[in-house]
Short mmCIF file of N, CA and C and ligand atoms in Angstrom, two decimals:
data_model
loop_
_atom_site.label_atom_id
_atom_site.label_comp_id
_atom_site.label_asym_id
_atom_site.label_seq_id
_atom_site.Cartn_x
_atom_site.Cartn_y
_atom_site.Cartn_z
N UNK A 522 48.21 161.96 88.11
CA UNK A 522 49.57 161.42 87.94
C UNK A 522 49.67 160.03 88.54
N UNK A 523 49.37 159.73 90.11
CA UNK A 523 49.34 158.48 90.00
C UNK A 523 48.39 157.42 89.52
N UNK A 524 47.12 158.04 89.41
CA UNK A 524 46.31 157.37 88.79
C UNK A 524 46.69 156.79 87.06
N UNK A 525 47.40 157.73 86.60
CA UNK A 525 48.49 157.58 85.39
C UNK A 525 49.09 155.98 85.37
N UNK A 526 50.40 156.37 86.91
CA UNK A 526 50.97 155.72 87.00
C UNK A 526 50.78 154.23 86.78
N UNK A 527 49.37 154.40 88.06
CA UNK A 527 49.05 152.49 88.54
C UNK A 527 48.06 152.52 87.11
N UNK A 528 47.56 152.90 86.53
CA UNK A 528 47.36 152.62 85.00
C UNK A 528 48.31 151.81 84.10
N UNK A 529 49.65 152.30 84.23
CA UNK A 529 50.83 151.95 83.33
C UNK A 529 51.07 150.78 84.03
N UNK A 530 51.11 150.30 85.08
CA UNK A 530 51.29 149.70 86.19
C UNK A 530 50.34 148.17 85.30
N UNK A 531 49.15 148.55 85.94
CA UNK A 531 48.31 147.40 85.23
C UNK A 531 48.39 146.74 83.57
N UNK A 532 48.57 147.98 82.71
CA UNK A 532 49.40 147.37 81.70
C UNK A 532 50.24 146.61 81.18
N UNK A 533 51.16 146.83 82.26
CA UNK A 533 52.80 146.44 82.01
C UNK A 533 52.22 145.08 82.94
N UNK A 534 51.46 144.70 83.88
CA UNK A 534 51.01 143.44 84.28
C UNK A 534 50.48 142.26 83.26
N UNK A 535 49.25 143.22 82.59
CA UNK A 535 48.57 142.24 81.57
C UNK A 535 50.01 141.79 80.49
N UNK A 536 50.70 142.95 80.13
CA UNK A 536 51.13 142.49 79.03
C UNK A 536 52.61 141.51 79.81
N UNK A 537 52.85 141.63 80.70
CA UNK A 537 53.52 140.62 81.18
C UNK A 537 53.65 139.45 80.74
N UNK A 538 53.00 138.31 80.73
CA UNK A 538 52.56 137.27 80.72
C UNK A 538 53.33 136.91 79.38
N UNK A 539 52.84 137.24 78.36
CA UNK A 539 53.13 137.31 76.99
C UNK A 539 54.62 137.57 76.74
N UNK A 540 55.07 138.76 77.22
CA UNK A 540 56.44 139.07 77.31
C UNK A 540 57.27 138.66 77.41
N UNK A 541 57.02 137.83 78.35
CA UNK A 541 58.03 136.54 79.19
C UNK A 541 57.98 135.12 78.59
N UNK A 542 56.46 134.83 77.98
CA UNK A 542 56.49 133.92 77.13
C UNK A 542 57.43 133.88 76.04
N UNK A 543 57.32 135.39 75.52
CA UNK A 543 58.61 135.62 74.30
C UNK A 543 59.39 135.93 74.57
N UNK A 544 60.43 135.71 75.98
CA UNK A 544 61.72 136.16 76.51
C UNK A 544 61.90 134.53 77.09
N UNK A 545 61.27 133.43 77.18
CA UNK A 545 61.17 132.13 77.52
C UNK A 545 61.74 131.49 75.67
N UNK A 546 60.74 131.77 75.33
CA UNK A 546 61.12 131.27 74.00
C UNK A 546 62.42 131.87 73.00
N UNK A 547 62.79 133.08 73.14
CA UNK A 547 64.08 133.45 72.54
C UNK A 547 65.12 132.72 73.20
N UNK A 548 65.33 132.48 74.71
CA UNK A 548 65.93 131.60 75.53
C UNK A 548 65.90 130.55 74.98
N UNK A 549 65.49 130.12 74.70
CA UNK A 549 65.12 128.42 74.04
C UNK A 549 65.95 128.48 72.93
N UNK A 550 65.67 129.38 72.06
CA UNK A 550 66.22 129.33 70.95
C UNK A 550 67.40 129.54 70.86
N UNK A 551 68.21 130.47 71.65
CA UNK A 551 69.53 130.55 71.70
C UNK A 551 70.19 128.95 72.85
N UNK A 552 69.28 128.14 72.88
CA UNK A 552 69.69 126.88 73.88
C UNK A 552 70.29 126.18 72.51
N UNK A 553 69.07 126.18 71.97
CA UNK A 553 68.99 125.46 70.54
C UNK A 553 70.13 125.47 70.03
N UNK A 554 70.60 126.56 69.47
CA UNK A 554 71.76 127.56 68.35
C UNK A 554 72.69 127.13 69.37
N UNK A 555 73.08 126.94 70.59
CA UNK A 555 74.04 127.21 71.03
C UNK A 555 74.26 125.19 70.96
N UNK A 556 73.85 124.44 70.89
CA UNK A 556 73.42 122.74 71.34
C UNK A 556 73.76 122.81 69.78
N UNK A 557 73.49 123.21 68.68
CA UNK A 557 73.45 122.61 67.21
C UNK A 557 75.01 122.93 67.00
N UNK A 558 75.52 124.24 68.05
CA UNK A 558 77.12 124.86 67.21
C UNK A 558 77.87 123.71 68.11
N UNK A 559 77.59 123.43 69.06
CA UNK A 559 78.14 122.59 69.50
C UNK A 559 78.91 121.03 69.29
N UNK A 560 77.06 120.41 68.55
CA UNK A 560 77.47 119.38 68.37
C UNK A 560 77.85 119.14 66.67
N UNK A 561 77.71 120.34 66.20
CA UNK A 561 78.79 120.74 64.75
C UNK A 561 80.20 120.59 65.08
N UNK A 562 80.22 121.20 66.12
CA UNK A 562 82.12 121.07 66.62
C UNK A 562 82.78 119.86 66.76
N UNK A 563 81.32 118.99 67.20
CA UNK A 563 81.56 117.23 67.53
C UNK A 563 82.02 116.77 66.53
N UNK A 564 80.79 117.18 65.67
CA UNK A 564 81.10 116.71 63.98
C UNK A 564 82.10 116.72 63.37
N UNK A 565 82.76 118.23 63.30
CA UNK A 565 84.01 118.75 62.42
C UNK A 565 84.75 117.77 63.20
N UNK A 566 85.11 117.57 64.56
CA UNK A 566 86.46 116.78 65.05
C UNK A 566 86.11 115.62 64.78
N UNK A 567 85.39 114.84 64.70
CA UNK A 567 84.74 113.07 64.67
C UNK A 567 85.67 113.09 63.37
N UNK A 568 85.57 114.02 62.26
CA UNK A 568 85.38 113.78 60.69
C UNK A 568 87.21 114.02 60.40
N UNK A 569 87.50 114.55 61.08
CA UNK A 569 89.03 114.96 61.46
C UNK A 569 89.71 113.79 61.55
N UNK A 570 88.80 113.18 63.03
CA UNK A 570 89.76 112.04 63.61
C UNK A 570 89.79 110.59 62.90
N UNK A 571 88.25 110.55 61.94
CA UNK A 571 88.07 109.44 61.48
C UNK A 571 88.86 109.41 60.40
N UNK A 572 89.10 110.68 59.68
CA UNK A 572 90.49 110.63 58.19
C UNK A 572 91.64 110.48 58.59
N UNK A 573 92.25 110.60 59.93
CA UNK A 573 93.16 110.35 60.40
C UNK A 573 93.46 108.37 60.60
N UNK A 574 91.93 108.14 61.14
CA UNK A 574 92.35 106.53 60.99
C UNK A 574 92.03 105.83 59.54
N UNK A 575 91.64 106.42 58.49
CA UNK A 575 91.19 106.18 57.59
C UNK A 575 92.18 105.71 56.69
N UNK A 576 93.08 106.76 56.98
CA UNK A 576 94.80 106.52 56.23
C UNK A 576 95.44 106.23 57.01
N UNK A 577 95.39 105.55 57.88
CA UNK A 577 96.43 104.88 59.15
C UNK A 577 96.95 105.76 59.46
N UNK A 578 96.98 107.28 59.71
CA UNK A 578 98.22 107.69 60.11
C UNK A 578 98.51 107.64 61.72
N UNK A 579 99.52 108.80 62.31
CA UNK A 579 99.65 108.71 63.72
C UNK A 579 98.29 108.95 64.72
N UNK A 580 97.58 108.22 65.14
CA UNK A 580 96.44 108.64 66.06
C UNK A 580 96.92 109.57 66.84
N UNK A 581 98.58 109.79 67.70
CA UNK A 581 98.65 110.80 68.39
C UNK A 581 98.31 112.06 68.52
N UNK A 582 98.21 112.78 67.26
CA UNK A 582 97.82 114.03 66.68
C UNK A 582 96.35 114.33 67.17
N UNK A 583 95.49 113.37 67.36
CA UNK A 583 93.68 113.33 67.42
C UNK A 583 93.59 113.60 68.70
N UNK A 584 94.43 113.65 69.57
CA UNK A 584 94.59 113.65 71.04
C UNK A 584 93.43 114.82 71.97
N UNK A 585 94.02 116.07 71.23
CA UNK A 585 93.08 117.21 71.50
C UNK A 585 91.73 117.72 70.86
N UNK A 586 91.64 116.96 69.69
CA UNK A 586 90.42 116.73 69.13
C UNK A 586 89.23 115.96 70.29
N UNK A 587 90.05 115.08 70.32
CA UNK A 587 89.13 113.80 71.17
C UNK A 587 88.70 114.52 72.44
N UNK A 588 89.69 115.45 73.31
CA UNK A 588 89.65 115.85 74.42
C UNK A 588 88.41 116.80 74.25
N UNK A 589 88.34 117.55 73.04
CA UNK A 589 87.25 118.26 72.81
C UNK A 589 86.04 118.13 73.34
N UNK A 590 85.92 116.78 72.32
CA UNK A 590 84.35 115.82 71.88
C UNK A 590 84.17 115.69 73.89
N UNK A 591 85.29 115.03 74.28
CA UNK A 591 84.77 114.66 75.55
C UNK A 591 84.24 115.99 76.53
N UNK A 592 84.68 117.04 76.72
CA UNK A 592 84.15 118.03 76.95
C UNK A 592 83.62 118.72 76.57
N UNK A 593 82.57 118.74 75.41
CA UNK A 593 81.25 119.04 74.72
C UNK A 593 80.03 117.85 75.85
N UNK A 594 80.29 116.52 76.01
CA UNK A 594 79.35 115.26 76.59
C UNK A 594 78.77 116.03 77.87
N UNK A 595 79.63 116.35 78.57
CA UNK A 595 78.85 116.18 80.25
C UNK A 595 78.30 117.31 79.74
N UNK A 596 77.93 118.46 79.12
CA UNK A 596 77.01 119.13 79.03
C UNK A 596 76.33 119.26 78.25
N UNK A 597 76.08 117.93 77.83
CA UNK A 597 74.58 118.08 76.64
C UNK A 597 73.46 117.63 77.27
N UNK A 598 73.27 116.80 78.49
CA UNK A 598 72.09 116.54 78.93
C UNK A 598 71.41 117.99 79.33
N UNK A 599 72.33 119.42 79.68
CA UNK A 599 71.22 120.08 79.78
C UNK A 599 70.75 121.01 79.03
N UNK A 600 71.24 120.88 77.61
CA UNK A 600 70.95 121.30 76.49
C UNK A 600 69.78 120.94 75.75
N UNK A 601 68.92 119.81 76.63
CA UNK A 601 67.43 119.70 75.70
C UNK A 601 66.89 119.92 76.92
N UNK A 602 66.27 121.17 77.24
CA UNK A 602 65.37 121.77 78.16
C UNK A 602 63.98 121.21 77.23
N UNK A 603 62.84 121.15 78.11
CA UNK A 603 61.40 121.21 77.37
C UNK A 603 61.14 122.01 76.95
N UNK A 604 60.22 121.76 75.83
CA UNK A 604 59.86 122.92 74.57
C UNK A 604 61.50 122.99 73.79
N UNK A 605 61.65 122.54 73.39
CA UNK A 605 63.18 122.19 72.38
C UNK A 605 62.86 121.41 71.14
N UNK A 606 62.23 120.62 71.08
CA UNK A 606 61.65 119.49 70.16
C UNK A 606 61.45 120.16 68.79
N UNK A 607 61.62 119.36 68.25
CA UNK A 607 61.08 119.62 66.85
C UNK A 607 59.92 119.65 66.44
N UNK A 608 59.38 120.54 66.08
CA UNK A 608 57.84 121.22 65.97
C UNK A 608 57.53 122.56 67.32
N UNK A 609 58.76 122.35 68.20
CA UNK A 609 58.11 123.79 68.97
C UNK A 609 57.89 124.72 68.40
N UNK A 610 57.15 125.94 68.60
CA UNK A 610 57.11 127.20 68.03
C UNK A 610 58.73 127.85 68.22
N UNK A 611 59.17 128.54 67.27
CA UNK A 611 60.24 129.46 66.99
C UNK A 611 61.43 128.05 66.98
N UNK A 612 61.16 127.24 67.01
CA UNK A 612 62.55 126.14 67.36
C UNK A 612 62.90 125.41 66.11
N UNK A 613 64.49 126.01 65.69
CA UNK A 613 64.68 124.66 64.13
C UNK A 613 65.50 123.71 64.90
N UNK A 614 65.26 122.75 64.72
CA UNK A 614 66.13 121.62 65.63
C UNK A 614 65.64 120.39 64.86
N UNK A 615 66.36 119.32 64.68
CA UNK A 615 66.04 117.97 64.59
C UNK A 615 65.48 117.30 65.83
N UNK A 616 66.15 117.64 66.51
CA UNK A 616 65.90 116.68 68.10
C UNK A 616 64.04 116.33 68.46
N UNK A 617 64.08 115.36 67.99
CA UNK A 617 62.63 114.44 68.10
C UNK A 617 62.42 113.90 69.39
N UNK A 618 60.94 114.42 69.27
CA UNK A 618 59.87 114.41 70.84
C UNK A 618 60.56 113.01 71.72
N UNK A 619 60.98 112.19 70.84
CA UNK A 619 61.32 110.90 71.98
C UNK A 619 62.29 110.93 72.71
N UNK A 620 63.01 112.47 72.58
CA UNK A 620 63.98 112.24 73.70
C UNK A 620 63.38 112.95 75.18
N UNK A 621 62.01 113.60 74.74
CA UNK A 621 61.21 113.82 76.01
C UNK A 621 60.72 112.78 76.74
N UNK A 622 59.85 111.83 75.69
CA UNK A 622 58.97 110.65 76.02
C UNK A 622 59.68 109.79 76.53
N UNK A 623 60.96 109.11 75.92
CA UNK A 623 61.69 108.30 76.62
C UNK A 623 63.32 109.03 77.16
N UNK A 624 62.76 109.81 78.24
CA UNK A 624 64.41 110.42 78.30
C UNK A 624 65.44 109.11 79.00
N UNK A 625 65.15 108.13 79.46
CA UNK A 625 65.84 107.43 80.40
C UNK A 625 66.78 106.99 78.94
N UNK A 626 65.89 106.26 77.90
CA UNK A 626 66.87 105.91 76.82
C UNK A 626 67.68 107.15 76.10
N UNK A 627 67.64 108.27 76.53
CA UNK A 627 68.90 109.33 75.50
C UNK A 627 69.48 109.53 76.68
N UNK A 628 69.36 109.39 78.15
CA UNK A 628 70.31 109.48 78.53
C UNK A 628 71.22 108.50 79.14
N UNK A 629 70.86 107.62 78.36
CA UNK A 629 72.02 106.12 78.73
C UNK A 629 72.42 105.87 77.28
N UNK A 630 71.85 106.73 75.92
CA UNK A 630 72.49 106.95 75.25
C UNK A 630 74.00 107.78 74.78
N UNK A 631 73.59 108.74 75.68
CA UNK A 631 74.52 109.91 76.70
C UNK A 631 75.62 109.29 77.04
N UNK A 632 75.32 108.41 77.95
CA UNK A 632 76.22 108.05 79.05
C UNK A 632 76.76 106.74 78.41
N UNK A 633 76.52 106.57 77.52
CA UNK A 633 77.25 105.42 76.73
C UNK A 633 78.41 106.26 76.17
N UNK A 634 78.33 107.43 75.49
CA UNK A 634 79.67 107.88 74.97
C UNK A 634 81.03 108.24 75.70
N UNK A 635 80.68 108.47 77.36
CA UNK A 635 81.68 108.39 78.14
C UNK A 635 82.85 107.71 78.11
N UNK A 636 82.88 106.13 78.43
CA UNK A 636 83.56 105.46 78.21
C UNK A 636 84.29 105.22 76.99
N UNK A 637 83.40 105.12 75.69
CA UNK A 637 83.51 105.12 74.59
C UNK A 637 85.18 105.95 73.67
N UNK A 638 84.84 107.56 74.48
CA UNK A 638 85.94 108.29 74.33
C UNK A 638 86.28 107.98 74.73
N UNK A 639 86.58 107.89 76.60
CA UNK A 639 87.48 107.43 76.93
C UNK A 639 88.73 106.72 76.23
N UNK A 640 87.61 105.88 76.30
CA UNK A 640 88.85 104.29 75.55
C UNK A 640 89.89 105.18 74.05
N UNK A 641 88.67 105.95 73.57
CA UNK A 641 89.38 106.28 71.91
C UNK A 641 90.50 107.08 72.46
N UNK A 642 90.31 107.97 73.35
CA UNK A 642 91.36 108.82 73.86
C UNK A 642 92.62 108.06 73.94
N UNK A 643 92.88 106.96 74.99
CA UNK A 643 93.61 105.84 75.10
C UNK A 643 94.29 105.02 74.21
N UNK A 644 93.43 105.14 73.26
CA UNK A 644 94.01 104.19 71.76
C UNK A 644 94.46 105.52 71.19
N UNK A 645 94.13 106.26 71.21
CA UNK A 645 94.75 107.84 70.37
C UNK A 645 96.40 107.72 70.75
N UNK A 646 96.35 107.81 72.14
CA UNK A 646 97.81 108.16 72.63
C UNK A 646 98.82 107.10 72.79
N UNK A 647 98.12 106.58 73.00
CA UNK A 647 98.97 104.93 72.79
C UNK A 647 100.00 104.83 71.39
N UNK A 648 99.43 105.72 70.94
CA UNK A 648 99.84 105.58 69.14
C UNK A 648 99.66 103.90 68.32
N UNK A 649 99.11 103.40 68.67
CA UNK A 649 98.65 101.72 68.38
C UNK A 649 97.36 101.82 67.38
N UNK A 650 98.00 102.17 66.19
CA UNK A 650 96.73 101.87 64.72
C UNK A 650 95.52 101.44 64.64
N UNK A 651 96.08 99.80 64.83
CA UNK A 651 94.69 99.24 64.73
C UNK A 651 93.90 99.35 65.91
N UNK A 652 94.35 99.47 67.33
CA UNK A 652 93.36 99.74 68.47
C UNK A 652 93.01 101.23 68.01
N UNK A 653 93.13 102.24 67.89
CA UNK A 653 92.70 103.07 67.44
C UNK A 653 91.55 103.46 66.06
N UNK A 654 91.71 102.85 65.52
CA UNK A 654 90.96 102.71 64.29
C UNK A 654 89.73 101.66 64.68
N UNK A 655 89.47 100.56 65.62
CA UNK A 655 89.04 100.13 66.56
C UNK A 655 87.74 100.85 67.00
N UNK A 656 88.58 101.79 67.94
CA UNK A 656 88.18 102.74 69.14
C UNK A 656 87.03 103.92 68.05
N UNK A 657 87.87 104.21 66.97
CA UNK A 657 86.71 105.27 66.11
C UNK A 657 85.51 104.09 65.47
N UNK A 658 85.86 103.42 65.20
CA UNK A 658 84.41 102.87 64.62
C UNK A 658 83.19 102.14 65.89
N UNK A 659 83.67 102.20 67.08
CA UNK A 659 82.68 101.93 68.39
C UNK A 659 82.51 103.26 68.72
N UNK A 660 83.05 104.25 68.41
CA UNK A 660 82.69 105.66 69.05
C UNK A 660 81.53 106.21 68.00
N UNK A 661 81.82 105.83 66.51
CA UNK A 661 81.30 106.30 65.55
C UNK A 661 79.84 105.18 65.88
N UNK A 662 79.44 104.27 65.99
CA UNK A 662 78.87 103.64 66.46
C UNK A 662 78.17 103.90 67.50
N UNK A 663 78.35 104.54 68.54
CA UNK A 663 77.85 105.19 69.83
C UNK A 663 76.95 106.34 69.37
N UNK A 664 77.38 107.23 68.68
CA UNK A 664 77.11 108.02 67.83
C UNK A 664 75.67 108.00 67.13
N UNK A 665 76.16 106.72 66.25
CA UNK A 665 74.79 106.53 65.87
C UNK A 665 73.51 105.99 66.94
N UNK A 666 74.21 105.47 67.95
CA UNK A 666 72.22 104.68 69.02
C UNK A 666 72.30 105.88 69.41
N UNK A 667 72.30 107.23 69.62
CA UNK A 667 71.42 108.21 69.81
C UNK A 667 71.17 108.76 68.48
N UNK A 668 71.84 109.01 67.36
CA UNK A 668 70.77 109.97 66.29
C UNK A 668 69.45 108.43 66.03
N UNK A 669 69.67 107.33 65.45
CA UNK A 669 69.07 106.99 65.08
C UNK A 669 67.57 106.75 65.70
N UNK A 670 67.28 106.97 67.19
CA UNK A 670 65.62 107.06 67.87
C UNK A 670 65.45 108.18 67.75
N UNK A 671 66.92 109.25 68.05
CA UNK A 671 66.20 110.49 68.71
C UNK A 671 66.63 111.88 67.95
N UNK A 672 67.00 111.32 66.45
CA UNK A 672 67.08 112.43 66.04
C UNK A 672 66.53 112.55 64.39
N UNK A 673 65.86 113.99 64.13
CA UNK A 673 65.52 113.17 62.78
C UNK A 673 66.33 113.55 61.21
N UNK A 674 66.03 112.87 60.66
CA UNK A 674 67.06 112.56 59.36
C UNK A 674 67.57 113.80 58.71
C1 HEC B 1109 72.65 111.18 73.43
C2 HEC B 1109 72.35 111.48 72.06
C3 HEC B 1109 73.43 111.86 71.08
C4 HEC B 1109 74.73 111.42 71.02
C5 HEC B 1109 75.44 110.43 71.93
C6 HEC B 1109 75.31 112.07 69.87
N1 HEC B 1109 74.40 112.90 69.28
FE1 HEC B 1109 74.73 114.05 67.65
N2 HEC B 1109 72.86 114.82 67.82
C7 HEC B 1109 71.90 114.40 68.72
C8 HEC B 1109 70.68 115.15 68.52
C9 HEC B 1109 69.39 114.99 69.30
C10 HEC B 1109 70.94 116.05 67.48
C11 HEC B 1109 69.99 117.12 66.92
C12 HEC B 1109 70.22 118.42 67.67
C13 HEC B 1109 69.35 119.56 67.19
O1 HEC B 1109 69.08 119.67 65.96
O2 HEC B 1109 68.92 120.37 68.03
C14 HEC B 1109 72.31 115.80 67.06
C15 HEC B 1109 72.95 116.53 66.05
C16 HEC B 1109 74.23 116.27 65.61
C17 HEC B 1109 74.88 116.98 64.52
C18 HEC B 1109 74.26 118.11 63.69
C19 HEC B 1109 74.52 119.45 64.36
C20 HEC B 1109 73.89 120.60 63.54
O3 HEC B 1109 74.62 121.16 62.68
O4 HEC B 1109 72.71 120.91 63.73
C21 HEC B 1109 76.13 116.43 64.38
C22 HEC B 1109 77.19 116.83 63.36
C23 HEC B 1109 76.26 115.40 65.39
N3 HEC B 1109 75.10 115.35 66.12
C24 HEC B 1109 77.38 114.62 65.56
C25 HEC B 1109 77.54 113.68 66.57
C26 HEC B 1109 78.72 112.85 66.72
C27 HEC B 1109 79.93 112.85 65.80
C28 HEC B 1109 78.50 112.09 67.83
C29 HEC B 1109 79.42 111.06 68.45
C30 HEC B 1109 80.77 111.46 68.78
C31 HEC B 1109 77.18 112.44 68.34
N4 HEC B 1109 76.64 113.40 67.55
C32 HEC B 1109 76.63 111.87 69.47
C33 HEC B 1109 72.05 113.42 69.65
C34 HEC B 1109 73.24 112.78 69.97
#
C-alpha cells in the first residue's frame, strides 16, 4: 500500500512538469482572450466617439465612453506577459515579438495615450466641436504609433 502510494507519488512528480506547462499556457491564453475583449471595447467606443465628431454633434454625450477607454490604459501594460506573441504555441494574438524586443518603445507608446485622453475627455465636456474633433483625431493618431511597430495587420 505505501509502496503503491510513493509510486503514485513519483508519477504525479514526473508528470508534473508538463502539467503546469499546460496550466501556464491555458493562463496565457485566457490573458490573451481577456487583452483582445478588451481592447475590442476600446474599439467599439473610439468608433462611437469618432461618429459622434464626424457629424459635429454634442461631444458631451462621449463623456463615459472616453472614461472607459481611459480605464481599459493603466492596465494593459500587464496584459502582454512573455510567451503572448504571435507565433506562441496555443496563442491567437496579433501582438508582434517587438513589443518584447523593444518594450521601452510600447511602453512610451502606452504612456503616450494618457494624456492624449485626457485632453479628449476635456474637449468632450467642454462641449467645444472643433477642440473636440481635434482631440479625436490626436487620440486616433496615438492609436495608431502603437499598432503600427507592434501590431500585425
Ligand atoms: C501601446 C500599444 C497600443 C495602443 C496605445 C493601442 N493599441 Fe490597440 N492593440 C495593440 C496591440 C498589440 C493589439 C493586438 C492585441 C492582440 O491581438 O493580442 C491591439 C489590438 C487592438 C484591437 C483589436 C482587438 C481584437 O479584436 O483582437 C483594436 C480594436 C484596438 N487595438 C483598438 C485600439 C484603439 C482604438 C486605440 C486607441 C484609443 C488603441 N488600440 C491603442 C496595441 C495598442
Amino acid at each position: 500500500m505505501k509502496l503503491w502510494m510513493a509510486g503514485l507519488g513519483l508519477v504525479a512528480m514526473m508528470g508534473a512538469a508538463p502539467i503546469m506547462d499546460a496550466v501556464a499556457q491555458s493562463n496565457l491564453g485566457a490573458v490573451v482572450t481577456e487583452r483582445r475583449e478588451g481592447l475590442k471595447a476600446v474599439g467599439d467606443n473610439m468608433t462611437a466617439i469618432a461618429a459622434v465628431a464626424r457629424a459635429g454633434g454634442d461631444p458631451r454625450g462621449t463623456v463615459e465612453r472616453i472614461a472607459a477607454v481611459q480605464a481599459f490604459f493603466p492596465t494593459m501594460g500587464a496584459r502582454f506577459p512573455a510567451g503572448t506573441q504571435q507565433g506562441a504555441p496555443g496563442i491567437d494574438t496579433r501582438a508582434l515579438p517587438a513589443i518584447w524586443t523593444d518594450r521601452a518603445g510600447f511602453d512610451a507608446a502606452l504612456a503616450a495615450m494618457g494624456p492624449r485622453l485626457a485632453a479628449l475627455r476635456e474637449a468632450a465636456a467642454s462641449g467645444n466641436v472643433a477642440n473636440f474633433q481635434a482631440a479625436v483625431q490626436a487620440t486616433g493618431a496615438a492609436c495608431g504609433d502603437c499598432h503600427r511597430p507592434y501590431r500585425a495587420r
